[in-house]
Tab-separated table of C-alpha atoms and ligand atoms in Angstrom:
chain	number	residue	atom	x	y	z
A	279	MET	CA	-0.142	-0.214	0.236
A	280	SER	CA	0.937	3.541	-0.685
A	281	GLY	CA	-0.779	6.528	0.881
A	282	GLY	CA	-0.992	6.331	4.755
A	283	SER	CA	-4.644	6.526	5.990
A	284	ASN	CA	-6.538	6.900	2.238
A	285	PRO	CA	-5.067	3.984	0.857
A	286	LYS	CA	-5.015	4.012	-3.078
A	287	ASP	CA	-3.596	0.276	-3.039
A	288	PHE	CA	-3.520	-2.783	-1.387
A	289	ILE	CA	0.283	-4.040	-2.388
A	290	SER	CA	1.329	-5.198	1.238
A	291	ILE	CA	-0.886	-6.078	4.386
A	292	ALA	CA	2.492	-4.720	6.381
A	293	ASP	CA	1.317	-1.083	5.831
A	294	TRP	CA	-1.858	-1.298	6.870
A	295	PRO	CA	-3.251	-0.283	10.450
A	296	ARG	CA	-4.303	-3.391	12.601
A	297	ASP	CA	-8.031	-1.264	13.091
A	298	ALA	CA	-8.434	-1.135	9.578
A	299	ILE	CA	-7.634	-5.055	8.956
A	300	GLU	CA	-9.902	-6.322	11.394
A	301	ARG	CA	-12.589	-3.840	10.273
A	302	MET	CA	-12.106	-5.537	6.802
A	303	LEU	CA	-12.204	-9.152	8.338
A	304	ALA	CA	-15.483	-8.105	10.537
A	305	ARG	CA	-17.048	-6.988	6.942
A	306	ALA	CA	-15.796	-10.168	5.609
A	307	HIS	CA	-17.216	-12.273	8.027
A	308	GLU	CA	-20.733	-10.331	7.835
A	309	LEU	CA	-20.793	-10.235	4.092
A	310	LYS	CA	-20.426	-14.258	4.404
A	311	GLU	CA	-23.510	-14.231	6.645
A	312	LEU	CA	-25.553	-12.321	4.282
A	313	ARG	CA	-24.356	-14.810	1.595
A	314	LYS	CA	-25.832	-17.443	3.510
A	315	ARG	CA	-28.718	-15.890	3.429
A	316	ARG	CA	-28.803	-15.109	0.084
A	317	GLU	CA	-28.450	-11.775	0.422
A	318	CYS	CA	-26.085	-10.011	-1.852
A	319	PHE	CA	-24.621	-6.595	-0.642
A	320	ARG	CA	-24.791	-4.243	-3.991
A	321	SER	CA	-22.362	-1.879	-2.612
A	322	LEU	CA	-20.060	-1.286	-5.994
A	323	GLU	CA	-23.129	-0.944	-8.526
A	324	GLY	CA	-21.731	0.297	-11.563
A	325	ARG	CA	-18.379	0.138	-10.824
A	326	SER	CA	-15.656	-1.837	-13.235
A	327	ILE	CA	-13.097	-4.049	-11.828
A	328	LEU	CA	-10.367	-4.799	-13.966
A	329	LEU	CA	-8.529	-8.324	-13.396
A	330	TYR	CA	-4.957	-8.771	-14.982
A	331	PHE	CA	-3.624	-12.364	-14.333
A	332	GLU	CA	-0.370	-13.193	-15.897
A	333	LYS	CA	0.071	-16.460	-13.919
A	334	PRO	CA	-2.336	-18.985	-14.071
A	335	SER	CA	-4.962	-19.041	-11.224
A	336	LEU	CA	-8.285	-21.139	-10.188
A	337	ARG	CA	-9.372	-19.847	-6.379
A	338	THR	CA	-8.221	-16.158	-6.694
A	339	LEU	CA	-9.641	-15.795	-10.525
A	340	VAL	CA	-12.470	-17.227	-9.771
A	341	SER	CA	-13.690	-15.839	-6.454
A	342	PHE	CA	-12.288	-12.238	-7.746
A	343	GLU	CA	-14.957	-12.518	-10.465
A	344	VAL	CA	-17.976	-13.909	-8.423
A	345	GLY	CA	-17.426	-11.597	-5.676
A	346	VAL	CA	-17.143	-8.664	-7.666
A	347	ALA	CA	-19.939	-9.617	-9.414
A	348	GLU	CA	-21.615	-10.172	-6.264
A	349	LEU	CA	-20.976	-6.524	-5.028
A	350	GLY	CA	-22.885	-5.246	-8.092
A	351	ALA	CA	-19.551	-4.289	-10.004
A	352	HIS	CA	-18.832	-5.344	-13.502
A	353	PRO	CA	-15.585	-7.743	-13.420
A	354	VAL	CA	-13.216	-7.329	-17.004
A	355	TYR	CA	-10.667	-9.916	-17.434
A	356	LEU	CA	-7.431	-9.162	-19.555
A	357	PRO	CA	-5.415	-12.051	-20.388
A	358	PRO	CA	-1.823	-11.757	-20.855
A	359	THR	CA	-2.307	-13.342	-24.221
A	360	GLN	CA	-4.320	-9.505	-25.188
A	361	VAL	CA	-2.205	-7.674	-23.536
A	362	LYS	CA	1.253	-8.492	-21.971
A	363	ILE	CA	2.107	-5.460	-19.719
A	364	GLY	CA	5.282	-3.689	-21.350
A	365	GLU	CA	5.366	-5.649	-24.427
A	366	ARG	CA	2.750	-4.156	-26.655
A	367	GLU	CA	1.989	-1.247	-24.204
A	368	SER	CA	4.134	0.769	-21.916
A	369	LEU	CA	3.155	-0.143	-18.378
A	370	GLU	CA	2.581	3.844	-17.380
A	371	ASP	CA	0.692	3.677	-20.925
A	372	VAL	CA	-1.660	0.655	-19.764
A	373	ALA	CA	-2.033	1.795	-15.747
A	374	ARG	CA	-3.124	4.985	-17.406
A	375	ASN	CA	-5.486	4.019	-19.664
A	376	LEU	CA	-6.892	1.302	-16.707
A	377	SER	CA	-7.560	4.001	-14.715
A	378	ARG	CA	-10.014	5.902	-16.974
A	379	TRP	CA	-12.647	2.995	-17.344
A	380	CYS	CA	-12.391	0.790	-14.522
A	381	HIS	CA	-12.279	1.474	-10.713
A	382	ALA	CA	-9.397	-0.673	-9.599
A	383	ILE	CA	-7.297	-3.383	-11.032
A	384	VAL	CA	-6.560	-6.757	-9.619
A	385	ALA	CA	-3.239	-7.824	-10.690
A	386	ARG	CA	-1.457	-11.141	-10.905
A	387	THR	CA	2.099	-10.863	-12.283
A	388	TYR	CA	5.486	-12.398	-11.746
A	389	GLU	CA	7.202	-9.616	-10.489
A	390	HIS	CA	6.283	-7.994	-7.408
A	391	GLN	CA	7.684	-4.538	-8.893
A	392	LEU	CA	5.751	-4.906	-11.690
A	393	VAL	CA	2.489	-4.170	-8.950
A	394	LEU	CA	4.141	-1.417	-7.520
A	395	ASP	CA	4.723	0.001	-10.551
A	396	LEU	CA	0.776	-0.308	-11.866
A	397	ALA	CA	-0.292	1.682	-8.510
A	398	ARG	CA	2.277	4.159	-9.016
A	399	GLU	CA	1.297	4.996	-12.819
A	400	GLY	CA	-2.366	4.245	-12.300
A	401	THR	CA	-5.034	6.298	-10.344
A	402	VAL	CA	-7.047	3.812	-8.976
A	403	PRO	CA	-6.680	1.087	-6.558
A	404	VAL	CA	-4.340	-1.688	-7.474
A	405	ILE	CA	-5.088	-5.053	-5.355
A	406	ASN	CA	-2.453	-7.666	-5.669
A	407	ALA	CA	-3.529	-11.126	-6.000
A	408	LEU	CA	-0.142	-12.620	-5.764
A	409	THR	CA	3.197	-11.678	-6.889
A	410	ASP	CA	6.488	-13.727	-6.702
A	411	TYR	CA	6.909	-11.829	-3.020
A	412	LEU	CA	3.467	-11.391	-1.963
A	413	HIS	CA	-0.113	-13.386	-1.491
A	414	PRO	CA	-1.989	-10.556	0.766
A	415	CYS	CA	-5.292	-11.800	-0.354
A	416	GLN	CA	-4.866	-14.793	0.871
A	417	ALA	CA	-3.549	-14.159	3.903
A	418	MET	CA	-6.112	-12.056	4.596
A	419	ALA	CA	-8.662	-15.176	4.068
A	420	ASP	CA	-5.881	-17.123	6.304
A	421	ALA	CA	-7.150	-15.122	9.240
A	422	LEU	CA	-11.055	-14.827	8.563
A	423	THR	CA	-10.555	-18.760	8.415
A	424	VAL	CA	-8.524	-18.867	11.826
A	425	ALA	CA	-10.950	-16.811	13.835
A	426	GLU	CA	-13.875	-18.797	12.440
A	427	PHE	CA	-12.031	-22.175	13.426
A	428	GLY	CA	-10.067	-21.103	16.370
A	429	ASP	CA	-9.146	-18.213	18.679
A	430	ARG	CA	-7.020	-15.679	16.260
A	431	GLY	CA	-5.169	-13.928	19.031
A	432	ARG	CA	-4.417	-17.282	21.504
A	433	ASP	CA	-3.886	-20.357	18.254
A	434	ARG	CA	-0.303	-20.776	17.168
A	435	VAL	CA	-0.068	-21.147	13.219
A	436	VAL	CA	2.575	-23.109	12.065
A	437	TYR	CA	3.508	-22.905	8.538
A	438	VAL	CA	5.983	-25.719	7.010
A	439	GLY	CA	7.619	-25.726	3.903
A	440	ASP	CA	9.318	-22.763	1.839
A	441	GLY	CA	9.379	-19.104	3.041
A	442	ASN	CA	8.137	-17.808	0.150
A	443	ASN	CA	4.741	-15.207	-1.116
A	444	VAL	CA	2.190	-17.054	0.786
A	445	ALA	CA	5.026	-17.021	4.299
A	446	HIS	CA	6.040	-13.455	3.555
A	447	SER	CA	2.063	-12.528	3.691
A	448	LEU	CA	1.306	-14.598	6.396
A	449	ILE	CA	4.012	-13.002	8.341
A	450	HIS	CA	2.728	-9.552	7.306
A	451	ILE	CA	-1.092	-10.550	8.770
A	452	ALA	CA	0.147	-12.049	11.848
A	453	GLY	CA	2.535	-9.724	12.882
A	454	ARG	CA	-0.512	-6.594	12.012
A	455	LEU	CA	-2.891	-8.912	13.839
A	456	GLY	CA	-0.633	-10.422	16.887
A	457	MET	CA	-0.881	-13.686	16.336
A	458	ARG	CA	1.284	-16.526	17.459
A	459	LEU	CA	3.510	-17.877	14.155
A	460	THR	CA	5.627	-20.083	13.352
A	461	VAL	CA	7.680	-20.621	10.245
A	462	CYS	CA	9.466	-23.611	9.858
A	463	THR	CA	11.751	-23.942	6.269
A	464	PRO	CA	15.067	-25.409	5.354
A	465	ARG	CA	17.864	-22.780	6.499
A	466	ASP	CA	18.252	-22.024	2.910
A	467	TYR	CA	14.741	-21.456	1.996
A	468	ARG	CA	13.501	-19.323	4.656
A	469	PRO	CA	11.198	-16.401	4.265
A	470	ASP	CA	13.104	-12.536	3.394
A	471	PRO	CA	15.040	-11.417	6.494
A	472	ARG	CA	13.004	-7.924	6.053
A	473	VAL	CA	9.853	-9.456	6.415
A	474	LEU	CA	11.260	-11.411	9.453
A	475	SER	CA	12.593	-8.851	11.287
A	476	TRP	CA	9.390	-6.592	10.463
A	477	GLY	CA	7.510	-9.809	11.667
A	478	ALA	CA	9.333	-9.779	14.863
A	479	GLU	CA	9.045	-6.159	15.668
A	480	MET	CA	5.300	-6.083	14.796
A	481	ALA	CA	4.856	-9.513	17.271
A	482	ARG	CA	6.476	-7.379	20.213
A	483	ARG	CA	4.251	-4.245	19.743
A	484	GLU	CA	0.789	-6.249	19.098
A	485	GLY	CA	1.770	-8.480	21.615
A	486	GLY	CA	2.326	-11.598	19.067
A	487	ASP	CA	4.608	-14.299	18.610
A	488	LEU	CA	6.972	-14.756	15.672
A	489	ARG	CA	9.018	-17.835	15.922
A	490	LEU	CA	11.718	-19.354	13.159
A	491	GLU	CA	12.123	-23.380	13.094
A	492	SER	CA	13.692	-25.652	10.799
A	493	ASP	CA	12.562	-28.994	12.246
A	494	PRO	CA	9.067	-29.845	11.298
A	495	GLN	CA	8.000	-32.380	14.191
A	496	THR	CA	9.708	-29.581	16.989
A	497	ALA	CA	7.471	-26.988	15.066
A	498	VAL	CA	4.359	-28.670	15.068
A	499	LYS	CA	4.164	-29.309	19.101
A	500	ASP	CA	1.971	-26.383	20.063
A	501	ALA	CA	-0.045	-26.384	16.856
A	502	ALA	CA	-3.684	-25.399	16.459
A	503	PHE	CA	-3.595	-25.002	12.626
A	504	VAL	CA	-0.739	-26.738	10.639
A	505	TYR	CA	-0.237	-24.865	7.244
A	506	THR	CA	1.740	-26.014	4.130
A	507	ASP	CA	1.840	-24.406	0.477
A	508	VAL	CA	3.719	-25.827	-2.704
A	509	TRP	CA	7.521	-26.291	-2.402
A	510	THR	CA	7.960	-25.334	-6.120
A	511	SER	CA	6.250	-21.809	-6.704
A	512	MET	CA	4.794	-20.580	-10.292
A	513	GLY	CA	7.753	-19.403	-11.784
A	514	GLN	CA	10.106	-21.662	-10.168
A	515	GLU	CA	9.502	-25.230	-12.365
A	516	ALA	CA	13.095	-26.034	-13.300
A	517	GLU	CA	14.214	-26.092	-9.413
A	518	ALA	CA	11.109	-28.595	-9.055
A	519	GLU	CA	12.952	-31.316	-8.830
A	520	GLU	CA	16.268	-29.713	-6.255
A	521	ARG	CA	13.347	-28.297	-4.228
A	522	ARG	CA	11.553	-32.068	-4.035
A	523	ARG	CA	14.895	-33.424	-2.123
A	524	VAL	CA	15.575	-30.074	0.201
A	525	PHE	CA	11.519	-30.443	1.048
A	526	ALA	CA	11.468	-33.858	1.309
A	527	SER	CA	11.232	-34.148	5.261
A	528	TYR	CA	8.853	-31.240	5.387
A	529	GLN	CA	6.072	-32.983	3.979
A	530	VAL	CA	2.840	-32.475	6.068
A	531	ASN	CA	1.518	-36.379	6.736
A	532	MET	CA	0.260	-38.175	9.478
A	533	SER	CA	3.537	-39.171	10.804
A	534	LEU	CA	4.387	-35.329	11.003
A	535	LEU	CA	0.890	-34.626	12.736
A	536	SER	CA	1.272	-37.024	15.497
A	537	ALA	CA	3.938	-34.797	16.930
A	538	ALA	CA	1.091	-32.228	17.102
A	539	PRO	CA	-2.006	-32.011	19.579
A	540	SER	CA	-4.998	-34.178	18.328
A	541	ASP	CA	-6.993	-31.192	17.579
A	542	VAL	CA	-4.751	-29.487	14.710
A	543	ARG	CA	-6.473	-28.189	11.661
A	544	ILE	CA	-4.789	-28.352	8.607
A	545	LEU	CA	-4.793	-25.543	6.400
A	546	HIS	CA	-3.656	-25.109	2.337
A	547	CYS	CA	-3.270	-22.055	-0.099
A	548	GLY	CA	-4.005	-24.271	-2.799
A	549	PRO	CA	-3.383	-25.596	-5.486
A	550	ALA	CA	-2.406	-28.424	-3.500
A	551	HIS	CA	-0.027	-31.372	-4.558
A	552	ARG	CA	-0.961	-34.565	-3.268
A	553	GLY	CA	1.967	-36.753	-2.304
A	554	GLU	CA	4.424	-33.442	-2.011
A	555	GLU	CA	4.084	-30.863	0.479
A	556	ILE	CA	1.143	-32.832	1.694
A	557	THR	CA	-0.290	-36.289	1.894
A	558	ALA	CA	-3.846	-37.003	0.214
A	559	GLU	CA	-4.911	-38.599	3.869
A	560	VAL	CA	-4.287	-35.249	5.488
A	561	LEU	CA	-5.651	-33.006	2.815
A	562	GLU	CA	-8.882	-35.004	2.708
A	563	SER	CA	-9.265	-35.709	6.162
A	564	PRO	CA	-11.866	-34.157	8.967
A	565	ARG	CA	-8.529	-31.774	10.305
A	566	SER	CA	-8.283	-30.537	7.006
A	567	LEU	CA	-10.144	-26.644	6.321
A	568	VAL	CA	-8.848	-26.058	3.087
A	569	VAL	CA	-11.963	-25.656	1.015
A	570	ASP	CA	-13.257	-23.174	4.044
A	571	GLN	CA	-10.080	-21.693	3.752
A	572	ALA	CA	-10.652	-21.133	-0.366
A	573	GLU	CA	-14.385	-20.163	0.082
A	574	ASN	CA	-12.843	-17.223	2.786
A	575	ARG	CA	-11.045	-15.900	-0.467
A	576	LEU	CA	-14.970	-14.675	-1.648
A	577	HIS	CA	-15.413	-12.982	1.484
A	578	ALA	CA	-12.015	-11.952	2.247
A	579	GLN	CA	-11.794	-10.080	-1.366
A	580	LYS	CA	-15.180	-8.787	-1.310
A	581	ALA	CA	-14.447	-6.895	1.742
A	582	ILE	CA	-11.173	-5.717	0.398
A	583	LEU	CA	-12.981	-4.000	-2.669
A	584	GLU	CA	-15.537	-2.374	-0.593
A	585	ALA	CA	-13.162	-1.269	1.550
A	586	LEU	CA	-10.809	0.281	-1.173
A	587	LEU	CA	-13.982	1.771	-2.986
A	588	ALA	CA	-16.731	2.480	-1.029
A	589	GLY	CA	-17.107	6.116	-1.875
A	590	ALA	CA	-15.196	5.997	-4.835
B	181	LIG	N1	3.037	-19.881	-3.351
B	181	LIG	C1	2.574	-20.359	-4.570
B	181	LIG	C2	1.173	-20.195	-4.183
B	181	LIG	C3	0.018	-20.303	-5.385
B	181	LIG	C4	-1.399	-19.942	-4.659
B	181	LIG	C5	2.792	-19.713	-5.851
B	181	LIG	O1	3.564	-18.596	-5.919
B	181	LIG	O2	2.935	-20.431	-6.799
């Protein structure tokens, strides 16, 4: 985010004040309840929202498109096969043109800098729908899920796997909301040290707790939630074999869960690779919340859109 108390975009949860995040999460919960009663809240009637996705997407693309429509706005999907930003036209020209027609831009890109540049050059809010560095909308859905199935202020979330975009945004939201988080990765795959030191500082300030571990068995001992993500993120395919080797002992399987409390719940942002970072047995077990977590993307993103566009 750039722009203080009147944010123009939603680049990183790290820049949002705690009360703004809590308000969005409360609204997400409310929107979820309204939807159960088939009451759609058309708060963004007449707006158009641009969806630019360079990387593949199931959950993010569909939940944004459905969410935009349910809020009474119009989604415009722009695939990179039509316009690859920076190739057919400069980023500046694309951002300025889009800002004249659309009320917000939702962008999933390889390079994080591209989303920052869109926000700088455009005049409408830019929502990060995943970059190589961050996945903030996922983290909002994660916080919503933890509150729904546990106690967000007390329960420990233990993230096991790669210190990637999902881990970064999880550290951001846990820091802001004073959550208890353990990040367990191989030593060479830890999250960005800048994100870790920010997370540690925020934990001190907001009453949370951020731990760094490298042994999964130790990490999950006091887990209320065990969270994992793919070992090979989009764009890292050439490293897949090496990563399978490095992360082999980080698989979330029944043996690892036997070291965790018996009522531990399982989170995964998807897409899940059964037999790699998580076994089918764990994914399909009653402990798994992954489909609830995916549903919450919809409610969280609707709340984000409303927060950014109400009154715009
Ligand atoms: N870390 C994964 C998340 C996918 C939603 C990736 O970037 O591919």
